[in-house]
Tab-separated table of C-alpha atoms and ligand atoms in Angstrom:
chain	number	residue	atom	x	y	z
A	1	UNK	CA	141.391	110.108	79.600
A	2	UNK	CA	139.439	107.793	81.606
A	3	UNK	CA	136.966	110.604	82.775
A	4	UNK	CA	136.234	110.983	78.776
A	5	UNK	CA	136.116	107.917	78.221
A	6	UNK	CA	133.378	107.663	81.017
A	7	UNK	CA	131.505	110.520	80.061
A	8	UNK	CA	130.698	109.513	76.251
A	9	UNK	CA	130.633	105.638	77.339
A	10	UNK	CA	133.552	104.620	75.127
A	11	UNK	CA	134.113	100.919	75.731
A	12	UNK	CA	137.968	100.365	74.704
A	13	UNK	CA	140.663	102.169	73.556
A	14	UNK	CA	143.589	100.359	71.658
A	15	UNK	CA	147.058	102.184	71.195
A	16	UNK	CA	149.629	101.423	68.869
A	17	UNK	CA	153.421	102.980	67.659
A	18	UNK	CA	155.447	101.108	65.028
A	19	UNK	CA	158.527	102.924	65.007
A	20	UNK	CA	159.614	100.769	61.591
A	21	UNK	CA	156.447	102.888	59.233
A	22	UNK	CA	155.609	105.872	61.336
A	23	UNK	CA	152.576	104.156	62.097
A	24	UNK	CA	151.027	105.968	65.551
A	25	UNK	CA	147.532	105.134	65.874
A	26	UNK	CA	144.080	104.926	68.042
A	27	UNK	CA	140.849	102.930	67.722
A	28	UNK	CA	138.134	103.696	69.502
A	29	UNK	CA	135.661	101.251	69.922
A	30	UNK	CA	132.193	102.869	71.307
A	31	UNK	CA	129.740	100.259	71.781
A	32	UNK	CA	129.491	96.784	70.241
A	33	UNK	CA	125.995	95.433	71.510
A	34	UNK	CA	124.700	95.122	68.148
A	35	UNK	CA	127.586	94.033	66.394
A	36	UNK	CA	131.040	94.317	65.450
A	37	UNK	CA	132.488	98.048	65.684
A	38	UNK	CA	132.079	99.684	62.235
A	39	UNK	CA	133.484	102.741	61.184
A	40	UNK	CA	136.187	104.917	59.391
A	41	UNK	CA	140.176	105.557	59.563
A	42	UNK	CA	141.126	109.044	59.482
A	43	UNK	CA	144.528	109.663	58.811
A	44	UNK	CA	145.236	113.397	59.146
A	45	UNK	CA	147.589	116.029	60.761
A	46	UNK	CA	146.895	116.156	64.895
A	47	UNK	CA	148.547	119.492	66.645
A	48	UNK	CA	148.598	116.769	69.623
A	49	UNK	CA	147.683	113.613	70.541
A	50	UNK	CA	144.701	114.459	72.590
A	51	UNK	CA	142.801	115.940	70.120
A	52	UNK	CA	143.403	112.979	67.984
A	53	UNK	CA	141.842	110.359	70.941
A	54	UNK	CA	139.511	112.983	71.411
A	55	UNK	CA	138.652	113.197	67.665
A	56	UNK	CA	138.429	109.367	67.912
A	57	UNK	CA	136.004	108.849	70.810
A	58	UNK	CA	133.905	111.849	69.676
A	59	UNK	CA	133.581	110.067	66.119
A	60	UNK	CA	132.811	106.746	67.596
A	61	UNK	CA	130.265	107.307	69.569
A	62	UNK	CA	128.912	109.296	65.670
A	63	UNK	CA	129.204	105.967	64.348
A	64	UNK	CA	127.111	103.916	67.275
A	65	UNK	CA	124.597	106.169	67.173
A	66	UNK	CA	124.343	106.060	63.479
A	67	UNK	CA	124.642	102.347	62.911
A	68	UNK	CA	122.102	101.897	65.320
A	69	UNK	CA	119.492	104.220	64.181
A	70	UNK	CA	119.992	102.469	60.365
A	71	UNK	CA	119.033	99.442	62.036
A	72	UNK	CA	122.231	97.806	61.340
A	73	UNK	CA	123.947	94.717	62.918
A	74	UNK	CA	127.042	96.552	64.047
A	75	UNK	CA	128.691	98.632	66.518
A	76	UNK	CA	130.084	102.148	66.661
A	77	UNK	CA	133.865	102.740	66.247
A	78	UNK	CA	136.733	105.114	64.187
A	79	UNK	CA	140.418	104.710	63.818
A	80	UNK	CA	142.572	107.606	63.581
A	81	UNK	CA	146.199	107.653	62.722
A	82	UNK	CA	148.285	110.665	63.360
A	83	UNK	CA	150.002	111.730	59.488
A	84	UNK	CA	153.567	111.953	60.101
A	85	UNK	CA	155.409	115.125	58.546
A	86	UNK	CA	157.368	112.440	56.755
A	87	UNK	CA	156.393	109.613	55.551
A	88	UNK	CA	158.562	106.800	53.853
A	89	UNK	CA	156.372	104.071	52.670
A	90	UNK	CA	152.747	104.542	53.174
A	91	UNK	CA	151.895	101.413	52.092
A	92	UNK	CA	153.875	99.806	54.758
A	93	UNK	CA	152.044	102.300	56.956
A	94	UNK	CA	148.576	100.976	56.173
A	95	UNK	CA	149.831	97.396	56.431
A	96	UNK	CA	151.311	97.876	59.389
A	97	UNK	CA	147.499	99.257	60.460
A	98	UNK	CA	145.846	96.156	59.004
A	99	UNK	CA	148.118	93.995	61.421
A	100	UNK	CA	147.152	96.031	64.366
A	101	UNK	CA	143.252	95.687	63.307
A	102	UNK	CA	143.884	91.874	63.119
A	103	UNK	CA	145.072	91.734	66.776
A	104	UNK	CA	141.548	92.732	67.728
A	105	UNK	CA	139.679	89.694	66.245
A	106	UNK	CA	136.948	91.355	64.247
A	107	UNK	CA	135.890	93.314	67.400
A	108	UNK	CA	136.802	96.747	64.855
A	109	UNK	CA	136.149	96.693	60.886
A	110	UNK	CA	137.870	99.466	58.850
A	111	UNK	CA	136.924	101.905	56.501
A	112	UNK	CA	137.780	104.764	54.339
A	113	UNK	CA	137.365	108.362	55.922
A	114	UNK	CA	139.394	111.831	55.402
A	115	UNK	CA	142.740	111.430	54.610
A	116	UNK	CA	142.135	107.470	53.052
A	117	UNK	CA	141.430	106.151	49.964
A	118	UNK	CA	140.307	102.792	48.341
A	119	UNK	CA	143.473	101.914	48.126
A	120	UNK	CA	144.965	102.637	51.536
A	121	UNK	CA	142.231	99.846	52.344
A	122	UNK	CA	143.683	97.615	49.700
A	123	UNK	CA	146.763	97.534	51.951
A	124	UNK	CA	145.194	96.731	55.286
A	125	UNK	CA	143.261	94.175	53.269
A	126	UNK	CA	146.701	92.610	52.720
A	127	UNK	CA	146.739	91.837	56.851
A	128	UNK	CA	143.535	91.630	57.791
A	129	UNK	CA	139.637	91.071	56.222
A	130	UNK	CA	138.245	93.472	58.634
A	131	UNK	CA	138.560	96.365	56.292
A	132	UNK	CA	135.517	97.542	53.547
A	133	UNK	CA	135.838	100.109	51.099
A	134	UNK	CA	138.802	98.657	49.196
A	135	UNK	CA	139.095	98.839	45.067
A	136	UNK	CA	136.769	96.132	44.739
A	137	UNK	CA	134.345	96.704	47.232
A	138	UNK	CA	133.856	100.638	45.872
A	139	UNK	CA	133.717	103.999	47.400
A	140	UNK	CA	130.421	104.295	49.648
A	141	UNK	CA	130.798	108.319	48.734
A	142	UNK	CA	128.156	107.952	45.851
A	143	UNK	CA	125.278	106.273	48.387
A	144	UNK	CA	126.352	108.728	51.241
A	145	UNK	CA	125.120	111.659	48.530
A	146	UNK	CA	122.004	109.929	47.590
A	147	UNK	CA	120.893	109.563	51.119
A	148	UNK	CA	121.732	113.288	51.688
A	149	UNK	CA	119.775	113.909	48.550
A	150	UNK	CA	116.869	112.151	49.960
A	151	UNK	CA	117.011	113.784	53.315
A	152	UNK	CA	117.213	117.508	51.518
A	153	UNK	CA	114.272	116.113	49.962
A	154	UNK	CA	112.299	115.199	53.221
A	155	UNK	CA	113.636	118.431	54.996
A	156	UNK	CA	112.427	120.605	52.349
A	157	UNK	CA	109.049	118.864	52.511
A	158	UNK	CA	109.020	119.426	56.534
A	159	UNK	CA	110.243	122.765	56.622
A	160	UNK	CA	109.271	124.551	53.265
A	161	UNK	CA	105.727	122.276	52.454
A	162	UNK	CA	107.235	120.580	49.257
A	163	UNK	CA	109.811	117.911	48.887
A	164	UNK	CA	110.306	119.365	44.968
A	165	UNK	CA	113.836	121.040	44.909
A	166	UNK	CA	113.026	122.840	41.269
A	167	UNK	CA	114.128	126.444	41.786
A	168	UNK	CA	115.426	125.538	45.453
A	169	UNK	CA	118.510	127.266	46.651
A	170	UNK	CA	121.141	124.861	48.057
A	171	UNK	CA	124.753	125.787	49.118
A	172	UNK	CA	126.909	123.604	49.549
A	173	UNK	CA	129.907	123.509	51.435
A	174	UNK	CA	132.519	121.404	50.434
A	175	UNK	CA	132.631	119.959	46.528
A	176	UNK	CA	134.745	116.743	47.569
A	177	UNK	CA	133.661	113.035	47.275
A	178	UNK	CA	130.312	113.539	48.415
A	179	UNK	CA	129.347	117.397	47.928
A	180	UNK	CA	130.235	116.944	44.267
A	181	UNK	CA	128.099	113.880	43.754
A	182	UNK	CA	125.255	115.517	45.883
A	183	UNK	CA	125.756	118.701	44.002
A	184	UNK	CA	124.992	116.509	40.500
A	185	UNK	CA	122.133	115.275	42.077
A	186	UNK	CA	120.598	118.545	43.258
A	187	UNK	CA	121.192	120.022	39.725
A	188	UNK	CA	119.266	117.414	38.140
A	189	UNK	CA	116.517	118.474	40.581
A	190	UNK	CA	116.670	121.775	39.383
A	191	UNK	CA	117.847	122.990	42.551
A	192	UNK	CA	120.045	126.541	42.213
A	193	UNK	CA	123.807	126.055	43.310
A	194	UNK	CA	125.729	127.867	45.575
A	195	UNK	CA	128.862	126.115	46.277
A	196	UNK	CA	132.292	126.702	47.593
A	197	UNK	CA	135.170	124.397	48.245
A	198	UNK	CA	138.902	125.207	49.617
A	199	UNK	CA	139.749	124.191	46.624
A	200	UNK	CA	139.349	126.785	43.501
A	201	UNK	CA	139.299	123.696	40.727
A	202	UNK	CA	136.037	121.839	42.269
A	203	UNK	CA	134.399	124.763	42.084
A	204	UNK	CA	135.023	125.645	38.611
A	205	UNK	CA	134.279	122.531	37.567
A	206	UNK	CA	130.663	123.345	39.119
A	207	UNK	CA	130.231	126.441	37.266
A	208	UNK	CA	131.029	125.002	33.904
A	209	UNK	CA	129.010	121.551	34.265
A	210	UNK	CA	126.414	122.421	36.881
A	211	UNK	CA	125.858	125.956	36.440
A	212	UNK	CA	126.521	126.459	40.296
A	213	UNK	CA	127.278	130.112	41.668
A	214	UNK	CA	130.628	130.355	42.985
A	215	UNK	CA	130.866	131.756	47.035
A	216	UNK	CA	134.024	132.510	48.802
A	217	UNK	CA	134.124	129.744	51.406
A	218	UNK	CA	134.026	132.899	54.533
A	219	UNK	CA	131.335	134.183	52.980
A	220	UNK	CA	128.950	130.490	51.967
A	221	UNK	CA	127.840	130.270	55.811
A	222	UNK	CA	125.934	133.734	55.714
A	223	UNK	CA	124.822	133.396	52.178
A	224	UNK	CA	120.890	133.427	51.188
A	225	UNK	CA	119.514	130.290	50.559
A	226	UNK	CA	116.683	127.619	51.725
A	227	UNK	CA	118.817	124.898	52.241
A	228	UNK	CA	122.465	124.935	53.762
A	229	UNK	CA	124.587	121.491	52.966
A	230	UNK	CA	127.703	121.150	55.258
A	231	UNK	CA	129.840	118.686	52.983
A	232	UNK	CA	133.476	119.684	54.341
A	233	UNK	CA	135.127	119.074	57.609
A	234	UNK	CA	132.832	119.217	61.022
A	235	UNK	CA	132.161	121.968	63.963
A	236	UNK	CA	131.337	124.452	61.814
A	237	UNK	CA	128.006	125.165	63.463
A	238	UNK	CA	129.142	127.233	66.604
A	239	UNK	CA	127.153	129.770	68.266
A	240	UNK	CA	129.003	132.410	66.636
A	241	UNK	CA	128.089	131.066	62.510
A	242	UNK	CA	124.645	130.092	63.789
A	243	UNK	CA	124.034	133.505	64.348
A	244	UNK	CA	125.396	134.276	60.681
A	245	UNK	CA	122.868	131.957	58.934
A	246	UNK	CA	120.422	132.801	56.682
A	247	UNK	CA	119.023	129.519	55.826
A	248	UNK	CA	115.862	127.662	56.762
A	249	UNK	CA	117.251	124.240	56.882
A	250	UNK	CA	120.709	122.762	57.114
A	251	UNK	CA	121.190	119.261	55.486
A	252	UNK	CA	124.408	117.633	54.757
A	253	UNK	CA	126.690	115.382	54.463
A	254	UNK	CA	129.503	116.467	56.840
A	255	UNK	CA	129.956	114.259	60.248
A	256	UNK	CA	129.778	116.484	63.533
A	257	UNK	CA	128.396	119.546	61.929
A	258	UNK	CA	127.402	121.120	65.500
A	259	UNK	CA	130.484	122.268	67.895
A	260	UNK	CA	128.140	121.043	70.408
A	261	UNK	CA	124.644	119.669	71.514
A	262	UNK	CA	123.681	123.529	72.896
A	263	UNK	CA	124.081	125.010	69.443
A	264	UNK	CA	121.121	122.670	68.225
A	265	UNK	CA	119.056	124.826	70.677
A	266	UNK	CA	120.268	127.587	69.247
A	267	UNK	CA	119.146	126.939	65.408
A	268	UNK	CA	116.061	125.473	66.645
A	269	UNK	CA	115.828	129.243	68.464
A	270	UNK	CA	116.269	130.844	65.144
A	271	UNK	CA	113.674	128.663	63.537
A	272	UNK	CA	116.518	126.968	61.256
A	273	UNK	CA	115.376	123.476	60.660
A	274	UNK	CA	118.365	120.551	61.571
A	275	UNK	CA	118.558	117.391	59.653
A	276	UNK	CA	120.623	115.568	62.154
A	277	UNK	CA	124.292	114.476	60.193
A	278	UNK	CA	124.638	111.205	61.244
A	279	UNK	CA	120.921	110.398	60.197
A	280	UNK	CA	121.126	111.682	56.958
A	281	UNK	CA	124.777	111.148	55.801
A	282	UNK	CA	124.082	106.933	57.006
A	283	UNK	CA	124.294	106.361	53.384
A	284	UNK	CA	128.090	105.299	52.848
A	285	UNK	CA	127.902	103.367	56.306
A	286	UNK	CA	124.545	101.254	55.023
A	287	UNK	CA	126.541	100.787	51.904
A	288	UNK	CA	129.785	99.398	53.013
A	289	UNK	CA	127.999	97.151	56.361
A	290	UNK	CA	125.853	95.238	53.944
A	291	UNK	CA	128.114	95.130	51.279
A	292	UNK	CA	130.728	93.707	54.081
A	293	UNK	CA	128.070	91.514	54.630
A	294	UNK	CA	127.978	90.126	51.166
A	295	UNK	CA	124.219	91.908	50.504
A	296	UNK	CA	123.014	92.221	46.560
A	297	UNK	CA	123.077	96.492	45.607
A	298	UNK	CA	118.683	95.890	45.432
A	299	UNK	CA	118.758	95.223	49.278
A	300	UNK	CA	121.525	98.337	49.629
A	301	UNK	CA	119.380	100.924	48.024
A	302	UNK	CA	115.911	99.493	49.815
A	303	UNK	CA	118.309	99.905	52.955
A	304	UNK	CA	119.625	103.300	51.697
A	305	UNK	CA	115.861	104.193	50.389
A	306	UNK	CA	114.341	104.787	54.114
A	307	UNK	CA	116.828	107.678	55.013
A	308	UNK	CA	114.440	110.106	54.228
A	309	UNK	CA	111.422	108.216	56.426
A	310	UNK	CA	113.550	107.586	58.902
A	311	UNK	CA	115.020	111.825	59.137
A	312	UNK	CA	110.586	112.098	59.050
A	313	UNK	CA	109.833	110.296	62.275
A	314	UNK	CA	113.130	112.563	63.887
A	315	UNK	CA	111.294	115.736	62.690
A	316	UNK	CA	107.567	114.299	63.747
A	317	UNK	CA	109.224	113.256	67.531
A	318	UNK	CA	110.943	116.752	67.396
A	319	UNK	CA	107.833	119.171	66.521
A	320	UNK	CA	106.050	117.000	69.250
A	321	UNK	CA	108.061	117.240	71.843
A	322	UNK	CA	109.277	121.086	71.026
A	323	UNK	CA	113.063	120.003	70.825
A	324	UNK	CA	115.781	120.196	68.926
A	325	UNK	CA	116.248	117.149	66.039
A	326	UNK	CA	120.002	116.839	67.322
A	327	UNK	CA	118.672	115.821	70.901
A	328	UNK	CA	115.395	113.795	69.655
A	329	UNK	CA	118.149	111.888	67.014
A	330	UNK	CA	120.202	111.116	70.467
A	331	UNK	CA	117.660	110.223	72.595
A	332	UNK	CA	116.044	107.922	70.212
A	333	UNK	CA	119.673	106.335	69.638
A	334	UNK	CA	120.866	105.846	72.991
A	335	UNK	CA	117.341	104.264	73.920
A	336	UNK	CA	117.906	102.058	70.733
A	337	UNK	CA	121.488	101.131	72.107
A	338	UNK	CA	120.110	100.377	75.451
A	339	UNK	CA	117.804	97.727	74.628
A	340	UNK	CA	118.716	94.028	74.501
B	1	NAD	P1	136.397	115.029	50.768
B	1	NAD	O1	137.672	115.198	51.494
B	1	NAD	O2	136.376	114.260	49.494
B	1	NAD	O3	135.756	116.466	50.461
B	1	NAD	C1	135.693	117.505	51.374
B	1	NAD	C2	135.739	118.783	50.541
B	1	NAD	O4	135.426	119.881	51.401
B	1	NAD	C3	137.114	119.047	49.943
B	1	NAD	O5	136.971	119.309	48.562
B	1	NAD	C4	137.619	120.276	50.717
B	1	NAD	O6	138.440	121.111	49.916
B	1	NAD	C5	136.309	120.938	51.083
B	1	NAD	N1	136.369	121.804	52.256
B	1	NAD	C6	136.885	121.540	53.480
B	1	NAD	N2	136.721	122.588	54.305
B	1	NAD	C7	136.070	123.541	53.590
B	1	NAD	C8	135.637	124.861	53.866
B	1	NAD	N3	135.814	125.406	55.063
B	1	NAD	N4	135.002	125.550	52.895
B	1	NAD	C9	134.807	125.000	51.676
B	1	NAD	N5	135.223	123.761	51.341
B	1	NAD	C10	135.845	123.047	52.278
B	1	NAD	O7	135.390	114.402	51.849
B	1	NAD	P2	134.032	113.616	51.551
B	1	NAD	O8	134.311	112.167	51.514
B	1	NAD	O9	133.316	114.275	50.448
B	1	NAD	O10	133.257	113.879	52.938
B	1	NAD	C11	132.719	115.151	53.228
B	1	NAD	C12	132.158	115.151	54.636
B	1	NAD	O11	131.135	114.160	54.738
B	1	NAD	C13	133.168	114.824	55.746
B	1	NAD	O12	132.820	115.531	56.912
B	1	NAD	C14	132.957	113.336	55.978
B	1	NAD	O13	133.341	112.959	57.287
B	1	NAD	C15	131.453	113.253	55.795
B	1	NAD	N6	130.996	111.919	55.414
B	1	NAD	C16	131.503	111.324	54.291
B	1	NAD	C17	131.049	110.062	53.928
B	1	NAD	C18	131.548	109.393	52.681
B	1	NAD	O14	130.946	108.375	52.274
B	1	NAD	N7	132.585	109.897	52.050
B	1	NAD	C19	130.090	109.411	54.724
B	1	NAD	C20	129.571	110.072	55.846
B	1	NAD	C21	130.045	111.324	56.186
């Protein structure tokens, strides 16, 4: 654990059981130079609990590097708690989460992420402030999918010589929260839909209001289009689907799209153009750290507004330098993190 911890730079780990709710939990804490740790709670199924730390650090060090290339005044770190096959009272789980977030003194703010809702926050928010994304405060899904709108936009322009989506092909993977909302968006563009989602309703619901194509979800990944929009769970660019692509850019909203930092090379190989995820899905985090910090929506959406020029100087460095976006987005990051 500790060589992990050394190799991605995690700063602290913090541990807690509570036999009483169920409650067995991690928070990772990346880096907090620039502020406060800010990021998500998962709370999802774990086949041990080494995958869940793992999942943890790994997502952390996401949100640093993210937070930091937004330009915002916090640090990088995610929660996850490990769902129990059984669970009571889940309220008294989540409040029994907000008192273990408290213990930490504002050194880790909370958020919504898979497996949470609005109003799992509402109940950490009964033991602690340093929680966003409660019922009043909103879902950040809607400004996550207008950054990744923005960024489709600029990766279009980069990689196909227009930013205008009109007749564009874009499938999307993943109709949840954000893919749905980004989906709305794309239609309204007059991009052409090709969407799949786990889930056979979403999808329908597509067809019948958005006119999207339907894809079996084994089959979206090596489907025809211009743009591909990862908006499900991450790793699902391995060496082995990169190969199946038939795409010219991918652009989405999903966190930890590539299994790992080689497989960059490997789209970059095949001429596939990468909008890195945690540049273009900053969205939802720009939403909930200013609205945390009591910021009017105007100063949000300028915020939210220079996604697409920021995902533009990533491409620039990248063509440049004749590397990957994935590695330019990194380096650019950890140099950011590194200074004062
Ligand atoms: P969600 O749970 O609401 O939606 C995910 C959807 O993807 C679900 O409908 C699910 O059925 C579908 N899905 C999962 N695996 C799939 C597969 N293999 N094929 C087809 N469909 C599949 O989640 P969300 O909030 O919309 O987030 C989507 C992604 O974006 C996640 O990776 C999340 O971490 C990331 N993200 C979300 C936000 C946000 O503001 N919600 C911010 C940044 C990043």
């Amino acid at each position: 654990m500790f060589a992990l911890m050394q190799s991605s730079n995690v700063e602290t780990l913090h541990f807690i059981v509570d036999p009483e709710t169920g409650l067995k939990a991690v928070i990772a804490i990346h880096n907090s130079k620039k502020g406060p740790a800010l990021g998500g709670c998962r709370y999802l199924a774990y086949v041990d609990e080494e995958s869940a730390i793992e999942d943890a650090i790994r997502l952390a060090q996401n949100m640093s590097y993210k937070a930091v290339l937004a330009g915002l005044p916090f640090g990088g770190g995610k929660a996850v708690i490990m769902r129990p096959a059984h669970v009571p009272n889940r309220a008294a789980l989540f409040e029994s989460f907000g008192r273990f977030i408290e213990t930490l003194d504002g050194r880790y703010i909370t958020a919504v992420d898979s497996g949470t809702s609005s109003a799992d926050m509402d109940c950490i928010a009964q033991r602690t402030q340093h929680v966003t994304s409660t019922t009043e405060a909103g879902d950040p899904s809607p400004h996550t999918a207008m950054g990744v709108f923005a960024g489709i936009r600029t990766t279009a322009l980069a990689r196909l010589g227009s930013d205008n989506l009109e007749g564009l092909r874009v499938a999307i993977q993943g109709l949840g929260h954000v893919g749905y909302a980004l989906a709305e968006q794309l239609h309204a563009a007059g991009a052409e839909l090709l969407v799949s989602d786990l889930d056979s309703g979403k999808v329908q619901l597509a067809m019948e209001q958005l006119g999207a194509h339907p894809i079996a979800c084994e089959a979206l990944l090596s489907t025809p289009c211009d743009i591909l929009a990862p908006c499900g769970l991450g790793a699902i660019l391995n060496s082995h689907s990169v190969a199946q692509l038939r795409c010219a850019a991918v652009a989405g909203a999903a966190n930890n799209q590539l299994s790992s930092l080689q497989v960059a090379d490997h789209l970059e190989n095949r001429g596939i153009l990468y909008a890195p995820d945690y540049v273009i899905n900053s969205g939802g985090l720009i939403y909930v750290a200013l609205q945390h910090q009591g910021e009017a929506l105007g100063t949000i959406t300028a915020h939210l507004s220079r996604i697409g020029l920021r995902l533009t100087e990533v491409f620039a460095h990248a063509q440049a330098e004749k590397r990957s976006p994935a590695r330019v987005a990194d380096m650019l990051a950890e140099r950011l993190l590194n200074v004062g």
